[in-house]
Amino acid sequence: MTNLPPPSFGPPGGPAAPGAGPGIPPPSWSAFQPGTPGGPGNQPLPYVASPPPPSGGRKKIAIATTVALLAISGVAAFVLTRDDDSDGQLSSDVTNTTGVAGDVVVQTGAPTTDPPTVQTTPGTTVATTNTATESTEAPTTTAIDTTTTTTVIETTTTSVPIPVIPDGAIDLGNYVYIPVPAGWTLSSPPGSAVTLTDATVSVSVSALTRPPGENPAAIVQEYVNTFDAGLDSIAYSPTVNVRRLDGEPAVDVYNTYYEIYEAAANRILAGSIQTYVRGDGLTLIYEQYGPTTATATFPIEAADAMRLSVQKAPPVNTSVTLTPVAPFRVTSVHPFVQVDGLVGFTAPPGFRVITSGANRGFVTNDIEDFQVDKVTGQADTNAVVATAQSVIAQNYTGVSNSVLTVSETDLYGIIHGSYQWSGTYVGGNVSAGAVDVYFDPATTNAYVIFRTWFTGADANEPFPTQSLFMLRSVYDSFTTIP
């Protein structure tokens, strides 16, 4: 097994202001205005029975999002958006034209030696002497004339494609390379993954030779192990096979997204890992990272050239037929709080897990609670909101709700809505909170995210950054809601 170099985290990155990146619905706490004073308790909100889901529905769609990421001190991070299905900054259709990095030059020419000639049965004179009787007569000699036959074996020269690494590109090994666009510089120290940066956004890349047919879960797990334990908290999305790059050998592409909470800076960072697995074992790990507020990304032309170099590189081993692997989660030293299947989130430092699984994830730090419920059989977004309000009403009195804000339907058909509320906990504590709902009209199922806190003299959310970290990680973990 090839040891993976750790990601390199270059100079970009001062403290990033907490907030949602492009494509993430704005946090519902951002405009919170308390209503009638109230307060939450550190117990899970009660369930509300919901009818069984209808039959049928859509199949889950692979996560495919555009990312931009931030390099920080000792940590890799990226910005997550969810507004297209380009497997992370690589265009879906690329035509390689003359002069574009990644072209293959075929070397041809005369053979190094002349074609061989083979002679068969050269002409000879065979002398036959009669020895049956003695005679004084001269022996009779019969001359057999033959012609010389020469057979020429024609040979052909097969041209072998020899990839060319363009001037200025960085050789990653095995003829895989990454161009260095204008304005980008190499920032990685020796022994780490090759990292390029424009001083705001960075990419880290590693080309590896792995066993043909290796489970991509082993590759991704080995890679995240190089940095997972050194972080305050990190939440990974499921790793999903997003596409196959046709060719020989074929290349399967897997995407993993993650959110990082950094306690000292009280900030959220986001990240993406793309794993390219070729049938002969040639593997590329590509990360792109930058602040959550970044809008620029690694130039798509350079990313496409890098991808094409993976496709065109000479074989490194005998190729095997690739079988796409179903979505999976990497393991982490940071506790995963399950809601349903692969959907869930990670609790940041200070929050302890109360409930995990069976359609509910609930954590608390005794001041603020974070709870995610899956509900089924909902008619529309308003019905989901009514379900959420009925849950809150079981533990709070005098509840006042803000106006519901509904976003446009996202790429996967999911509708997001949010609102704030305030009320009084049954124990008498002044409380407030916020609710985010994600509704899938195709299945009539939804995720409801409750954030509740005791307000005291200040009704503002006491742990907004940690809360947003968990909210983003929930959002990363699903596309449709089966």
Coordinates of C-alpha atoms in Angstrom, one line a residue:
M1 CA 0.0 0.0 0.0
T2 CA 1.3 3.4 -0.9
N3 CA 1.5 5.7 2.1
L4 CA -0.5 8.8 1.4
P5 CA 1.2 12.2 2.0
P6 CA -0.7 14.4 4.3
P7 CA -2.5 17.4 2.9
S8 CA -0.6 20.6 2.9
F9 CA -2.2 23.7 4.3
G10 CA -0.5 26.7 2.9
P11 CA -0.5 30.4 3.8
P12 CA -4.1 31.3 2.9
G13 CA -6.6 31.7 5.6
G14 CA -7.1 34.2 8.3
P15 CA -10.1 33.7 10.6
A16 CA -13.2 33.2 8.5
A17 CA -16.4 34.9 9.5
P18 CA -19.0 32.2 10.4
G19 CA -21.7 32.0 7.8
A20 CA -23.1 29.9 5.1
G21 CA -21.2 29.5 1.9
P22 CA -22.7 29.8 -1.6
G23 CA -25.6 27.4 -2.1
I24 CA -26.2 26.8 1.7
P25 CA -29.5 28.3 2.9
P26 CA -28.8 31.3 5.1
P27 CA -28.8 30.4 8.8
S28 CA -32.2 31.0 10.3
W29 CA -30.7 32.6 13.4
S30 CA -29.1 35.4 11.4
A31 CA -32.2 37.6 11.6
F32 CA -33.6 36.3 14.8
Q33 CA -35.8 38.7 16.7
P34 CA -37.2 37.3 19.9
G35 CA -41.0 37.4 20.4
T36 CA -42.7 36.6 23.6
P37 CA -40.1 35.6 26.2
G38 CA -39.8 31.8 26.7
G39 CA -37.1 29.1 27.0
P40 CA -36.0 25.5 26.1
G41 CA -35.1 22.5 28.1
N42 CA -32.2 20.1 27.6
Q43 CA -34.4 17.1 26.8
P44 CA -35.3 15.9 23.3
L45 CA -38.5 17.4 21.9
P46 CA -41.3 14.8 21.7
Y47 CA -42.1 12.9 18.6
V48 CA -45.2 13.6 16.5
A49 CA -46.6 10.5 14.8
S50 CA -46.7 10.8 11.0
P51 CA -48.4 8.6 8.4
P52 CA -46.3 6.1 6.5
P53 CA -44.6 7.4 3.4
P54 CA -46.2 6.7 0.1
S55 CA -44.9 3.9 -2.1
G56 CA -42.4 4.7 -4.8
G57 CA -40.4 8.0 -4.8
R58 CA -37.1 8.9 -6.3
K59 CA -33.9 7.1 -6.0
K60 CA -31.2 8.9 -4.1
I61 CA -29.0 11.0 -6.4
A62 CA -25.3 11.1 -5.9
I63 CA -24.0 14.2 -4.3
A64 CA -22.2 16.4 -6.8
T65 CA -21.5 19.9 -5.8
T66 CA -19.1 22.8 -6.6
V67 CA -16.6 23.5 -3.9
A68 CA -14.1 26.1 -3.0
L69 CA -11.8 25.6 0.0
L70 CA -9.5 27.3 2.5
A71 CA -6.0 26.4 3.7
I72 CA -5.6 26.9 7.4
S73 CA -2.9 26.1 10.0
G74 CA -2.8 22.3 10.1
V75 CA -6.3 21.8 8.6
A76 CA -7.8 21.4 5.1
A77 CA -11.2 23.0 4.4
F78 CA -13.5 23.8 1.5
V79 CA -16.6 25.8 0.6
L80 CA -19.6 23.8 -0.3
T81 CA -22.2 24.8 -2.9
R82 CA -24.9 22.7 -4.3
D83 CA -26.0 24.4 -7.4
D84 CA -24.7 22.1 -10.1
D85 CA -23.7 18.5 -10.7
S86 CA -20.2 19.0 -12.0
D87 CA -18.1 16.5 -9.9
G88 CA -16.4 19.4 -8.1
Q89 CA -15.1 22.0 -10.6
L90 CA -14.6 19.6 -13.5
S91 CA -16.6 20.3 -16.6
S92 CA -18.9 17.4 -17.6
D93 CA -17.9 17.4 -21.2
V94 CA -14.3 18.2 -22.3
T95 CA -13.0 18.2 -25.8
N96 CA -9.2 18.1 -26.0
T97 CA -8.0 20.3 -28.8
T98 CA -4.6 21.0 -30.2
G99 CA -2.5 23.0 -27.8
V100 CA -4.5 22.2 -24.7
A101 CA -2.5 20.8 -21.8
G102 CA -2.9 17.1 -21.8
D103 CA -2.5 16.4 -25.5
V104 CA -0.8 13.2 -26.3
V105 CA 2.1 13.2 -28.8
V106 CA 2.6 10.0 -30.8
Q107 CA 6.2 9.3 -31.7
T108 CA 6.7 7.6 -35.1
G109 CA 9.7 7.0 -37.4
A110 CA 11.7 4.4 -39.3
P111 CA 12.5 1.2 -37.5
T112 CA 15.9 1.1 -35.8
T113 CA 17.0 -2.0 -37.8
D114 CA 16.4 -3.2 -41.4
P115 CA 13.7 -5.8 -41.8
P116 CA 15.3 -9.2 -41.5
T117 CA 15.7 -11.5 -44.6
V118 CA 15.6 -15.2 -44.3
Q119 CA 17.3 -17.5 -47.0
T120 CA 15.9 -20.9 -47.6
T121 CA 17.4 -23.8 -49.8
P122 CA 20.3 -22.2 -51.5
G123 CA 21.3 -23.6 -54.9
T124 CA 23.7 -26.6 -54.7
T125 CA 25.2 -29.3 -57.0
V126 CA 24.7 -32.8 -55.7
A127 CA 27.3 -35.4 -56.9
T128 CA 26.1 -39.0 -57.2
T129 CA 28.7 -41.8 -57.7
N130 CA 27.7 -45.3 -58.9
T131 CA 29.3 -47.7 -56.5
A132 CA 27.3 -50.9 -57.4
T133 CA 30.0 -52.2 -59.8
E134 CA 33.5 -51.4 -60.4
S135 CA 34.2 -49.7 -63.7
T136 CA 37.0 -48.0 -65.3
E137 CA 34.6 -45.6 -66.9
A138 CA 34.3 -42.2 -65.6
P139 CA 31.5 -41.9 -63.1
T140 CA 28.2 -40.5 -64.2
T141 CA 27.4 -37.2 -62.6
T142 CA 23.9 -35.7 -62.6
A143 CA 23.7 -31.9 -61.9
I144 CA 20.5 -30.7 -60.2
D145 CA 20.1 -27.0 -60.7
T146 CA 17.8 -25.1 -58.2
T147 CA 17.0 -21.5 -57.9
T148 CA 17.7 -19.5 -54.8
T149 CA 14.5 -18.6 -52.9
T150 CA 14.6 -15.6 -50.6
T151 CA 11.6 -14.8 -48.3
V152 CA 11.3 -11.3 -46.9
I153 CA 9.3 -11.0 -43.7
E154 CA 7.7 -7.6 -43.5
T155 CA 7.6 -5.9 -40.1
T156 CA 5.4 -3.1 -38.9
T157 CA 6.2 -0.4 -36.2
T158 CA 3.4 0.2 -33.6
S159 CA 3.4 3.8 -32.3
V160 CA 3.1 4.0 -28.6
P161 CA 1.4 7.2 -27.2
I162 CA 3.8 9.0 -25.0
P163 CA 2.1 11.7 -22.8
V164 CA 3.8 15.0 -22.7
I165 CA 3.8 17.1 -19.5
P166 CA 3.3 20.7 -20.6
D167 CA 5.9 23.3 -19.7
G168 CA 5.3 24.8 -16.3
A169 CA 3.0 21.9 -15.1
I170 CA 3.9 19.9 -12.0
D171 CA 4.7 16.2 -12.6
L172 CA 2.7 14.2 -10.0
G173 CA 4.2 10.9 -11.2
N174 CA 3.1 8.3 -13.8
Y175 CA 2.5 11.1 -16.4
V176 CA -0.2 12.7 -14.2
Y177 CA 0.3 16.4 -13.8
I178 CA -1.4 19.6 -12.7
P179 CA -1.0 22.9 -14.6
V180 CA 0.0 26.0 -12.6
P181 CA -2.4 28.7 -13.7
A182 CA -1.4 32.4 -13.8
G183 CA -1.6 33.8 -10.3
W184 CA -1.1 30.4 -8.6
T185 CA 2.0 29.3 -6.8
L186 CA 3.4 26.1 -5.2
S187 CA 3.1 26.4 -1.4
S188 CA 3.6 22.9 -0.1
P189 CA 6.7 21.9 1.8
P190 CA 8.6 18.7 0.9
G191 CA 6.9 15.5 2.0
S192 CA 3.4 16.8 1.8
A193 CA 0.8 16.7 -1.0
V194 CA 1.5 19.1 -3.9
T195 CA -0.4 22.3 -3.0
L196 CA -1.1 25.3 -5.2
T197 CA -2.7 28.5 -3.9
D198 CA -3.8 31.9 -5.2
A199 CA -3.5 33.2 -1.6
T200 CA -7.2 32.6 -1.0
V201 CA -8.1 29.3 -2.5
S202 CA -5.8 26.2 -2.5
V203 CA -5.8 22.8 -4.1
S204 CA -3.8 19.7 -2.9
V205 CA -3.2 16.7 -5.2
S206 CA -1.5 13.3 -4.9
A207 CA -1.1 10.7 -7.6
L208 CA -0.8 7.2 -6.3
T209 CA -0.3 3.6 -7.6
R210 CA -2.8 1.4 -5.7
P211 CA -3.8 -2.3 -6.2
P212 CA -6.1 -2.6 -9.2
G213 CA -9.7 -3.0 -8.1
E214 CA -9.1 -1.8 -4.6
N215 CA -12.2 -0.6 -2.7
P216 CA -12.2 3.2 -2.8
A217 CA -13.4 3.2 0.8
A218 CA -9.9 2.1 1.8
I219 CA -8.3 4.9 -0.2
V220 CA -10.5 7.6 1.2
Q221 CA -10.3 6.3 4.7
E222 CA -6.5 6.1 4.6
Y223 CA -6.4 9.7 3.3
V224 CA -8.7 11.2 6.0
N225 CA -6.7 9.4 8.6
T226 CA -3.8 11.7 7.8
F227 CA -5.6 14.7 9.4
D228 CA -8.8 13.5 11.1
A229 CA -7.5 13.2 14.7
G230 CA -5.7 16.5 14.7
L231 CA -8.9 18.6 14.2
D232 CA -11.2 20.0 16.9
S233 CA -14.2 18.5 15.0
I234 CA -15.0 17.4 11.5
A235 CA -18.2 16.2 9.9
Y236 CA -17.9 14.1 6.7
S237 CA -20.6 13.7 4.1
P238 CA -21.2 10.2 2.6
T239 CA -18.7 9.4 -0.1
V240 CA -20.6 9.0 -3.4
N241 CA -19.6 7.7 -6.8
V242 CA -20.6 10.7 -8.9
R243 CA -19.5 9.6 -12.4
R244 CA -17.4 7.4 -14.6
L245 CA -14.9 8.8 -17.0
D246 CA -15.1 6.5 -20.0
G247 CA -12.0 5.2 -21.7
E248 CA -9.5 2.4 -21.3
P249 CA -8.9 2.0 -18.5
A250 CA -12.1 3.5 -17.1
V251 CA -12.0 6.0 -14.2
D252 CA -14.5 6.2 -11.4
V253 CA -14.9 9.5 -9.5
Y254 CA -15.9 9.7 -5.8
N255 CA -16.7 12.8 -3.9
T256 CA -16.5 13.4 -0.1
Y257 CA -17.4 16.7 1.5
Y258 CA -16.7 17.8 5.0
E259 CA -17.2 20.7 7.5
I260 CA -14.6 21.6 10.1
Y261 CA -15.2 23.4 13.4
E262 CA -12.1 25.1 14.8
A263 CA -12.6 26.0 18.4
A264 CA -9.9 28.5 19.0
A265 CA -11.0 30.7 16.1
N266 CA -14.7 29.7 16.6
R267 CA -15.1 29.3 12.9
I268 CA -16.4 26.8 10.4
L269 CA -14.3 25.6 7.4
A270 CA -15.5 23.4 4.7
G271 CA -13.8 20.9 2.5
S272 CA -13.9 18.4 -0.4
I273 CA -12.0 15.4 -1.5
Q274 CA -12.3 14.0 -5.0
T275 CA -10.9 10.5 -5.5
Y276 CA -10.2 9.3 -9.1
V277 CA -9.8 5.5 -9.3
R278 CA -8.6 4.0 -12.5
G279 CA -9.0 0.3 -13.4
D280 CA -5.3 -0.4 -13.4
G281 CA -4.9 1.1 -9.9
L282 CA -3.7 4.6 -10.9
T283 CA -5.4 6.9 -8.4
L284 CA -5.6 10.7 -8.0
I285 CA -6.7 12.5 -4.8
Y286 CA -7.7 16.1 -5.4
E287 CA -8.8 18.6 -2.8
Q288 CA -9.9 22.1 -3.2
Y289 CA -10.2 24.4 -0.2
G290 CA -10.7 28.0 0.8
P291 CA -12.7 30.2 3.1
T292 CA -16.5 29.7 3.2
T293 CA -16.8 33.2 1.8
A294 CA -14.6 32.5 -1.2
T295 CA -16.3 32.8 -4.6
A296 CA -13.3 32.0 -6.9
T297 CA -12.2 28.4 -7.5
F298 CA -9.3 26.6 -9.2
P299 CA -9.5 27.4 -12.9
I300 CA -11.7 24.8 -14.6
E301 CA -9.3 24.6 -17.6
A302 CA -6.5 23.5 -15.3
A303 CA -8.6 21.1 -13.4
D304 CA -9.8 19.5 -16.7
A305 CA -6.2 19.2 -18.0
M306 CA -5.3 17.4 -14.7
R307 CA -8.3 15.0 -15.2
L308 CA -7.4 14.3 -18.8
S309 CA -3.8 13.5 -17.7
V310 CA -5.2 10.8 -15.5
Q311 CA -7.2 9.3 -18.3
K312 CA -4.3 9.4 -20.8
A313 CA -1.5 8.2 -18.6
P314 CA 0.1 4.9 -19.6
P315 CA -1.0 1.8 -17.8
V316 CA 0.6 1.1 -14.4
N317 CA -0.7 -2.4 -14.1
T318 CA -3.1 -4.9 -15.6
S319 CA -6.6 -3.2 -15.6
V320 CA -9.6 -4.8 -14.0
T321 CA -13.3 -4.0 -14.5
L322 CA -14.5 -1.3 -12.1
T323 CA -17.7 -1.8 -10.1
P324 CA -19.1 1.4 -8.6
V325 CA -19.3 1.2 -4.8
A326 CA -22.5 2.3 -3.0
P327 CA -22.3 5.5 -0.9
F328 CA -20.4 5.0 2.3
R329 CA -19.1 6.9 5.3
V330 CA -15.5 7.1 6.5
T331 CA -14.9 6.5 10.2
S332 CA -13.7 9.3 12.4
V333 CA -12.5 9.9 15.9
H334 CA -15.3 12.6 16.1
P335 CA -18.7 11.1 17.0
F336 CA -21.2 10.8 14.2
V337 CA -24.8 11.5 15.3
Q338 CA -27.1 9.4 13.0
V339 CA -30.6 10.5 12.0
D340 CA -31.5 8.0 9.3
G341 CA -29.2 5.8 7.3
L342 CA -26.2 7.8 6.1
V343 CA -27.8 11.1 7.2
G344 CA -26.6 12.8 10.3
F345 CA -24.1 15.3 11.7
T346 CA -21.1 15.6 14.1
A347 CA -21.3 17.1 17.6
P348 CA -18.7 19.9 18.1
P349 CA -16.7 20.1 21.3
G350 CA -18.8 20.8 24.3
F351 CA -22.0 19.1 23.0
R352 CA -22.7 15.5 24.2
V353 CA -24.8 13.0 22.3
I354 CA -28.2 12.1 23.8
T355 CA -29.9 10.3 20.9
S356 CA -28.5 8.8 17.7
G357 CA -30.5 6.9 15.1
A358 CA -34.1 5.7 14.5
N359 CA -35.0 9.0 12.8
R360 CA -33.6 11.3 15.4
G361 CA -30.3 12.9 16.4
F362 CA -30.1 15.0 19.5
V363 CA -27.2 16.7 21.2
T364 CA -26.9 19.4 23.9
N365 CA -24.4 21.4 25.9
D366 CA -27.0 22.2 28.6
I367 CA -27.5 25.7 27.3
E368 CA -28.4 25.0 23.6
D369 CA -30.0 21.9 22.1
F370 CA -29.6 20.7 18.5
Q371 CA -32.1 18.1 17.3
V372 CA -32.9 16.6 13.9
D373 CA -36.0 14.6 13.2
K374 CA -37.1 12.7 10.0
V375 CA -40.8 13.0 9.4
T376 CA -42.8 11.3 6.7
G377 CA -46.0 11.7 4.7
Q378 CA -46.0 15.5 4.7
A379 CA -48.3 17.2 2.2
D380 CA -46.1 20.3 1.6
T381 CA -43.7 22.7 3.3
N382 CA -46.5 24.2 5.4
A383 CA -47.5 20.8 6.7
V384 CA -43.9 20.2 7.7
V385 CA -43.8 23.5 9.6
A386 CA -47.1 22.7 11.3
T387 CA -45.6 19.4 12.4
A388 CA -42.6 21.2 13.8
Q389 CA -44.7 23.7 15.6
S390 CA -46.8 21.0 17.2
V391 CA -43.6 19.4 18.5
I392 CA -42.5 22.7 20.1
A393 CA -46.0 23.3 21.6
Q394 CA -45.7 20.1 23.6
N395 CA -42.9 21.6 25.8
Y396 CA -43.4 25.4 25.5
T397 CA -46.1 27.8 26.2
G398 CA -46.8 31.3 24.9
V399 CA -45.0 30.4 21.6
S400 CA -44.5 33.2 19.1
N401 CA -43.4 32.4 15.6
S402 CA -41.7 34.6 12.9
V403 CA -42.7 34.6 9.3
L404 CA -41.6 31.5 7.4
T405 CA -38.9 32.0 4.8
V406 CA -38.9 29.6 2.0
S407 CA -36.0 29.1 -0.5
E408 CA -36.1 28.1 -4.1
T409 CA -36.1 24.4 -4.8
D410 CA -32.6 23.1 -5.0
L411 CA -30.9 20.9 -7.6
Y412 CA -32.4 17.7 -6.1
G413 CA -35.9 19.0 -5.7
I414 CA -35.6 19.8 -1.9
I415 CA -37.4 22.9 -0.5
H416 CA -35.9 24.6 2.5
G417 CA -37.8 26.7 4.9
S418 CA -36.9 28.4 8.2
Y419 CA -38.4 30.5 11.0
Q420 CA -37.7 31.6 14.5
W421 CA -39.7 31.3 17.7
S422 CA -39.8 32.2 21.3
G423 CA -41.7 30.9 24.3
T424 CA -41.6 29.6 27.9
Y425 CA -40.4 26.2 28.7
V426 CA -42.7 24.1 30.9
G427 CA -40.1 24.5 33.7
G428 CA -40.5 28.3 33.5
N429 CA -37.3 29.1 31.6
V430 CA -37.3 31.9 29.1
S431 CA -36.5 30.3 25.8
A432 CA -36.1 30.9 22.1
G433 CA -35.1 28.9 19.0
A434 CA -35.1 28.4 15.3
V435 CA -36.4 25.7 13.0
D436 CA -35.1 24.6 9.6
V437 CA -37.2 22.2 7.4
Y438 CA -36.1 20.4 4.3
F439 CA -38.9 18.9 2.4
D440 CA -38.8 16.5 -0.6
P441 CA -42.1 16.7 -2.6
A442 CA -41.3 13.6 -4.5
T443 CA -41.3 11.4 -1.4
T444 CA -43.3 13.7 1.0
N445 CA -40.6 13.1 3.6
A446 CA -38.7 15.8 5.4
Y447 CA -35.9 16.6 7.9
V448 CA -36.8 19.1 10.7
I449 CA -33.9 20.7 12.5
F450 CA -34.7 22.3 15.9
R451 CA -32.3 24.7 17.7
T452 CA -33.4 25.8 21.1
W453 CA -31.8 27.7 23.9
F454 CA -32.4 29.4 27.3
T455 CA -32.3 33.1 26.6
G456 CA -31.8 34.8 29.9
A457 CA -31.2 38.5 29.4
D458 CA -30.0 37.9 25.8
A459 CA -32.4 36.2 23.4
N460 CA -29.7 35.7 20.7
E461 CA -28.5 32.2 19.9
P462 CA -25.6 31.5 22.3
F463 CA -23.7 29.0 20.1
P464 CA -24.4 30.1 16.5
T465 CA -21.1 28.9 15.0
Q466 CA -21.3 25.4 16.5
S467 CA -25.0 25.3 15.5
L468 CA -24.2 26.2 11.9
F469 CA -21.5 23.6 11.8
M470 CA -24.0 21.0 12.6
L471 CA -26.6 22.4 10.3
R472 CA -24.2 22.4 7.4
S473 CA -23.1 18.8 8.1
V474 CA -26.7 17.7 8.1
Y475 CA -27.3 19.4 4.7
D476 CA -24.1 17.8 3.3
S477 CA -25.3 14.3 4.2
F478 CA -28.4 14.1 1.9
T479 CA -29.6 14.9 -1.5
T480 CA -33.1 13.6 -1.7
I481 CA -35.0 12.4 1.3
P482 CA -36.1 8.7 0.7

